[in-house]
């Protein structure tokens, strides 16, 4: 299947195939929203570079292609952010990181990056040591760095020196949602490949044909996905996380919620902060869709939660989402998780001045 298995992203695929045909092997920087195929494309490119049977694509059948899909090919390195205490050691990767790596295989829904996850100087030093050795199984080594914007300053500076030196036997693929968070010196040494959100009808078709999802459920998942295949698959795996019953109760009983914010924040502090904030963002977005006349499976439900009388100004809802998006980005900076959750709930559920829109 090779590149043809990648949903949408025709421009990115054409660019990579052209480079393969020209035997042009730059360092790449894949840039685009979450869950639109950047990691899948990177692994497909790795297979195409190492495939035993094809020159410009992957066969998906040979020993190398299968090993790359499972992340156990000796000339493939996949580096990703880890939280402190995940088993990382100064002189190598611990067993815990090796276990985590399995979740980044080709056929997996990749896990969320920990809020405090980073790529340390130790991991870059180990990479540089390995690059001093010839490839084990073929003529080319491939290094994929997921969430490259999570390189620490030390790691980024060390990796920059690697990019500045000719690497005839190694192909680098950096992946990020936030290219602006990478040092300009690294960006300038990479060829940028852009990825874009995927239309809902394309996602629905993909879910029906690839996973045999019933049409009605595939349509709902595609609406919720907001352009991300990964988000659609996460919805199919656990719809409850998008609109938890507990959060619906906060809106249905606002006065009770205000009185019990301290207890609620204590209960929630063991849950992923991202999940809480994303659920609130989802509710407000669906309520905005309702106000704009865009109908989805969840618009009516969320409108009744947020604005049952239709009197909240659109600008207020947009301000809520703006705050929540900033909170999502800032979550990793807060050491007191309970206090952070408390402040998010107070701000997102607080009553604002209501006007007729």
Coordinates of C-alpha atoms in Angstrom, one line a residue:
X1 CA 0.0 0.0 0.0
X2 CA 2.8 2.4 0.9
X3 CA 2.0 6.1 0.3
X4 CA -1.4 5.3 -1.1
X5 CA -2.6 4.2 2.4
X6 CA -2.1 7.7 3.8
X7 CA -5.4 9.6 4.0
X8 CA -5.3 12.9 2.0
X9 CA -2.0 14.8 2.2
X10 CA -1.5 14.6 -1.6
X11 CA 0.9 17.5 -1.7
X12 CA 3.1 16.0 1.0
X13 CA 3.1 12.6 -0.6
X14 CA 4.0 14.0 -4.1
X15 CA 6.8 16.0 -2.6
X16 CA 8.4 13.0 -0.8
X17 CA 8.0 10.7 -3.8
X18 CA 9.6 13.2 -6.1
X19 CA 12.6 13.4 -3.7
X20 CA 12.9 9.6 -3.6
X21 CA 12.9 9.5 -7.4
X22 CA 15.6 12.2 -7.5
X23 CA 17.5 10.4 -4.8
X24 CA 17.4 13.7 -2.8
X25 CA 17.6 12.9 0.9
X26 CA 17.3 16.2 2.9
X27 CA 16.4 16.5 6.6
X28 CA 12.7 16.9 6.7
X29 CA 10.4 18.9 9.1
X30 CA 6.8 17.6 9.0
X31 CA 4.5 20.4 10.2
X32 CA 0.8 20.2 10.7
X33 CA -2.1 19.7 13.1
X34 CA -2.4 16.8 15.5
X35 CA -3.5 13.4 14.1
X36 CA -3.4 14.1 10.3
X37 CA -0.8 11.5 9.3
X38 CA 2.6 13.0 10.0
X39 CA 3.9 10.0 12.0
X40 CA 2.3 7.5 9.5
X41 CA 3.9 9.3 6.6
X42 CA 7.3 9.4 8.4
X43 CA 7.2 5.6 8.9
X44 CA 6.1 5.1 5.3
X45 CA 9.0 7.2 4.1
X46 CA 11.3 5.2 6.3
X47 CA 10.0 2.0 4.7
X48 CA 10.4 3.4 1.2
X49 CA 14.0 4.4 2.0
X50 CA 14.9 0.9 3.3
X51 CA 12.5 -1.4 1.3
X52 CA 14.1 -4.4 -0.3
X53 CA 11.6 -4.6 -3.3
X54 CA 10.7 -1.1 -4.3
X55 CA 12.7 2.1 -5.1
X56 CA 10.2 4.9 -4.6
X57 CA 7.6 3.4 -2.2
X58 CA 7.2 0.6 0.4
X59 CA 6.0 -2.9 -0.4
X60 CA 4.9 -3.5 3.2
X61 CA 5.7 -7.1 2.8
X62 CA 9.5 -7.4 3.0
X63 CA 11.4 -8.1 6.2
X64 CA 12.5 -4.4 6.5
X65 CA 9.1 -2.9 5.9
X66 CA 7.5 -5.2 8.5
X67 CA 10.3 -4.5 11.0
X68 CA 9.9 -0.7 10.6
X69 CA 6.2 -0.9 11.1
X70 CA 6.8 -2.6 14.5
X71 CA 9.7 -0.2 15.3
X72 CA 12.2 -3.1 15.7
X73 CA 14.3 -2.4 12.6
X74 CA 17.9 -1.8 13.8
X75 CA 18.5 1.2 11.5
X76 CA 15.4 3.1 12.6
X77 CA 15.4 5.3 15.6
X78 CA 12.2 6.9 16.9
X79 CA 12.7 9.6 19.6
X80 CA 9.8 11.0 21.5
X81 CA 9.3 13.2 24.6
X82 CA 9.1 11.4 28.0
X83 CA 8.1 12.7 31.4
X84 CA 10.7 12.9 34.2
X85 CA 11.1 9.5 35.9
X86 CA 10.1 7.4 32.8
X87 CA 13.2 5.3 33.0
X88 CA 15.5 7.5 31.2
X89 CA 19.2 7.3 32.1
X90 CA 22.1 9.6 31.2
X91 CA 23.9 6.9 29.3
X92 CA 21.0 5.2 27.6
X93 CA 17.3 4.5 27.5
X94 CA 15.7 2.5 30.3
X95 CA 13.4 -0.4 29.9
X96 CA 10.4 1.9 30.5
X97 CA 11.2 4.0 27.4
X98 CA 11.6 0.8 25.3
X99 CA 8.2 -0.2 26.5
X100 CA 6.7 3.2 25.7
X101 CA 8.1 3.0 22.2
X102 CA 5.7 0.2 21.3
X103 CA 2.8 2.6 21.4
X104 CA 4.3 4.6 18.5
X105 CA 4.2 1.7 16.0
X106 CA 2.6 2.1 12.6
X107 CA -0.8 0.6 13.5
X108 CA -1.2 2.3 16.9
X109 CA -3.0 5.4 17.9
X110 CA -0.1 7.3 19.3
X111 CA -0.3 8.4 22.9
X112 CA -0.7 11.9 24.1
X113 CA 2.6 13.7 24.8
X114 CA 3.0 14.2 28.6
X115 CA 2.6 17.9 29.6
X116 CA 6.0 17.9 31.1
X117 CA 7.6 15.5 28.5
X118 CA 10.9 16.5 26.9
X119 CA 13.6 15.1 24.7
X120 CA 16.8 15.3 26.8
X121 CA 20.4 15.9 25.9
X122 CA 21.1 12.3 27.0
X123 CA 19.0 10.9 24.2
X124 CA 20.6 13.1 21.6
X125 CA 24.1 12.1 22.8
X126 CA 23.2 8.4 22.5
X127 CA 21.8 9.1 19.0
X128 CA 25.1 10.8 18.0
X129 CA 27.1 7.9 19.3
X130 CA 25.0 5.5 17.2
X131 CA 25.4 7.6 14.1
X132 CA 29.2 7.2 14.4
X133 CA 28.6 3.5 13.6
X134 CA 27.7 2.1 10.1
X135 CA 24.1 1.0 9.6
X136 CA 23.4 -2.5 10.8
X137 CA 21.0 -3.9 8.2
X138 CA 21.1 -1.7 5.2
X139 CA 22.6 1.3 3.5
X140 CA 20.6 3.9 5.3
X141 CA 19.6 4.8 8.8
X142 CA 16.4 6.8 9.5
X143 CA 15.8 9.0 12.6
X144 CA 12.3 10.2 13.4
X145 CA 11.9 12.8 16.2
X146 CA 8.3 13.2 17.3
X147 CA 7.3 16.5 18.9
X148 CA 10.7 17.9 18.0
X149 CA 9.6 21.2 19.7
X150 CA 10.1 19.4 23.0
X151 CA 13.9 19.2 22.6
X152 CA 15.5 20.9 25.6
X153 CA 17.7 23.8 24.8
X154 CA 20.8 21.6 25.4
X155 CA 19.4 18.9 23.2
X156 CA 18.4 21.3 20.4
X157 CA 21.9 22.8 20.4
X158 CA 23.5 19.4 20.3
X159 CA 21.2 18.2 17.6
X160 CA 21.8 21.3 15.5
X161 CA 25.5 20.4 15.3
X162 CA 24.4 17.0 13.9
X163 CA 22.3 18.7 11.2
X164 CA 25.2 21.0 10.3
X165 CA 27.4 18.0 9.5
X166 CA 26.9 15.9 6.3
X167 CA 25.0 12.7 7.1
X168 CA 25.2 10.7 3.9
X169 CA 23.9 7.5 5.5
X170 CA 21.2 9.0 7.8
X171 CA 17.8 10.6 7.0
X172 CA 16.2 12.8 9.6
X173 CA 12.5 13.4 9.9
X174 CA 11.4 15.9 12.6
X175 CA 7.7 16.1 13.4
X176 CA 5.9 19.0 15.1
X177 CA 2.6 20.8 15.5
X178 CA 4.4 24.0 16.5
X179 CA 7.3 24.7 14.1
X180 CA 7.6 28.2 15.7
X181 CA 8.7 26.5 18.9
X182 CA 11.7 25.1 17.2
X183 CA 14.9 27.1 17.0
X184 CA 15.1 29.0 13.6
X185 CA 18.5 27.4 13.1
X186 CA 17.0 23.9 13.1
X187 CA 14.1 24.9 10.9
X188 CA 16.4 26.5 8.3
X189 CA 18.3 23.3 7.9
X190 CA 15.2 21.2 7.2
X191 CA 13.0 20.9 4.2
X192 CA 9.5 21.7 5.4
X193 CA 6.6 19.3 4.4
X194 CA 3.2 20.7 5.4
X195 CA 0.2 18.6 6.5
X196 CA -3.4 19.8 6.6
X197 CA -6.6 19.0 8.4
X198 CA -8.7 16.3 6.6
X199 CA -12.3 16.9 5.4
X200 CA -14.9 15.2 7.5
X201 CA -16.3 13.2 4.5
X202 CA -12.8 11.8 3.8
X203 CA -12.4 10.7 7.4
X204 CA -15.8 9.1 7.4
X205 CA -15.0 7.2 4.2
X206 CA -11.7 6.1 5.7
X207 CA -13.3 4.8 8.9
X208 CA -15.9 2.9 6.9
X209 CA -13.5 1.3 4.4
X210 CA -10.5 0.7 6.7
X211 CA -12.2 -0.2 10.0
X212 CA -15.6 -1.3 8.8
X213 CA -17.3 1.3 11.0
X214 CA -21.1 1.7 10.4
X215 CA -21.9 4.8 8.4
X216 CA -23.9 6.6 11.1
X217 CA -21.1 6.1 13.7
X218 CA -18.4 7.0 11.2
X219 CA -20.2 10.2 10.3
X220 CA -20.4 11.2 14.0
X221 CA -16.7 10.4 14.6
X222 CA -15.7 12.4 11.6
X223 CA -17.7 15.4 12.8
X224 CA -16.1 15.2 16.2
X225 CA -12.6 14.7 14.7
X226 CA -12.3 18.3 13.4
X227 CA -9.9 17.2 10.7
X228 CA -7.9 14.7 12.7
X229 CA -8.0 10.9 12.0
X230 CA -6.4 10.2 15.3
X231 CA -9.2 12.2 17.1
X232 CA -11.8 10.2 15.2
X233 CA -10.2 6.9 16.3
X234 CA -10.0 8.2 19.9
X235 CA -13.7 9.0 19.8
X236 CA -14.5 5.5 18.5
X237 CA -12.4 4.0 21.3
X238 CA -13.9 6.1 24.1
X239 CA -16.8 8.5 23.2
X240 CA -17.3 9.4 26.9
X241 CA -14.0 11.3 27.1
X242 CA -15.4 14.0 24.7
X243 CA -18.4 14.7 26.7
X244 CA -18.1 13.2 30.2
X245 CA -21.2 12.9 32.3
X246 CA -19.5 14.7 35.2
X247 CA -18.8 17.7 33.1
X248 CA -22.4 17.8 31.8
X249 CA -23.5 17.8 35.4
X250 CA -21.4 20.9 36.1
X251 CA -23.4 22.9 33.5
X252 CA -26.7 21.4 34.5
X253 CA -26.2 22.3 38.2
X254 CA -23.9 25.4 38.1
X255 CA -24.7 26.6 41.6
X256 CA -23.9 23.2 43.1
X257 CA -20.7 23.1 41.1
X258 CA -19.6 26.5 42.4
X259 CA -20.2 25.4 46.0
X260 CA -18.2 22.2 45.4
X261 CA -15.3 23.4 43.3
X262 CA -12.7 22.6 45.9
X263 CA -13.9 19.0 46.2
X264 CA -14.3 18.6 42.4
X265 CA -10.7 19.9 41.8
X266 CA -9.4 17.4 44.4
X267 CA -11.2 14.6 42.7
X268 CA -10.0 15.5 39.3
X269 CA -6.4 16.1 40.1
X270 CA -5.6 12.4 39.4
X271 CA -7.1 12.7 35.9
X272 CA -5.2 14.0 32.8
X273 CA -5.5 17.8 32.6
X274 CA -5.6 17.7 28.8
X275 CA -8.7 15.5 28.9
X276 CA -10.6 17.9 31.1
X277 CA -9.7 21.0 29.1
X278 CA -10.3 19.3 25.8
X279 CA -13.8 18.3 26.9
X280 CA -14.6 21.9 27.9
X281 CA -13.2 23.1 24.5
X282 CA -15.4 20.6 22.7
X283 CA -18.5 21.7 24.5
X284 CA -18.0 25.4 23.8
X285 CA -17.1 24.7 20.1
X286 CA -20.2 22.7 19.6
X287 CA -22.3 25.4 21.2
X288 CA -20.7 27.9 18.9
X289 CA -21.5 25.7 15.9
X290 CA -25.2 25.7 17.1
X291 CA -25.2 29.5 17.3
X292 CA -23.8 29.7 13.7
X293 CA -26.4 27.3 12.4
X294 CA -24.0 24.4 11.9
X295 CA -25.6 21.1 12.9
X296 CA -23.7 18.1 14.2
X297 CA -24.6 15.2 16.5
X298 CA -23.6 17.1 19.6
X299 CA -24.6 20.8 18.8
X300 CA -28.0 20.6 20.4
X301 CA -26.8 18.8 23.5
X302 CA -23.9 21.3 24.0
X303 CA -26.0 24.4 23.3
X304 CA -28.5 23.3 26.0
X305 CA -25.6 22.9 28.4
X306 CA -23.9 26.2 27.7
X307 CA -26.6 28.5 26.5
X308 CA -30.1 27.0 27.1
X309 CA -31.9 30.3 26.5
X310 CA -29.8 31.4 23.5
X311 CA -28.7 34.7 25.2
X312 CA -25.0 34.4 25.5
X313 CA -23.0 36.5 23.1
X314 CA -20.8 34.7 20.6
X315 CA -17.8 36.7 21.7
X316 CA -18.1 35.4 25.2
X317 CA -18.0 31.8 24.0
X318 CA -15.0 32.6 21.8
X319 CA -13.3 34.2 24.8
X320 CA -13.9 31.0 26.8
X321 CA -12.2 28.9 24.1
X322 CA -9.3 31.3 23.8
X323 CA -8.8 31.0 27.5
X324 CA -9.0 27.2 27.5
X325 CA -6.6 26.9 24.5
X326 CA -4.1 29.0 26.4
X327 CA -4.6 26.9 29.6
X328 CA -3.9 23.8 27.5
X329 CA -0.6 25.2 26.3
X330 CA 0.3 26.4 29.8
X331 CA -0.7 23.3 31.7
X332 CA 2.9 22.0 31.8
X333 CA 4.1 25.1 33.6
X334 CA 1.9 24.6 36.7
X335 CA 3.4 22.5 39.5
X336 CA 0.2 22.5 41.7
X337 CA -2.2 20.5 39.5
X338 CA -5.2 20.8 41.8
X339 CA -4.9 24.6 41.9
X340 CA -4.5 24.7 38.1
X341 CA -7.7 22.6 37.6
X342 CA -9.5 24.8 40.1
X343 CA -8.6 28.0 38.2
X344 CA -9.7 26.4 34.9
X345 CA -13.1 25.5 36.3
X346 CA -13.7 28.9 37.8
X347 CA -12.8 30.7 34.6
X348 CA -14.5 28.4 32.2
X349 CA -17.8 28.0 34.2
X350 CA -18.0 31.6 35.5
X351 CA -21.1 33.5 34.4
X352 CA -20.2 36.4 32.1
X353 CA -22.4 39.3 31.1
X354 CA -25.1 38.0 28.9
X355 CA -26.5 39.8 25.9
X356 CA -28.8 38.8 23.1
X357 CA -26.6 37.8 20.1

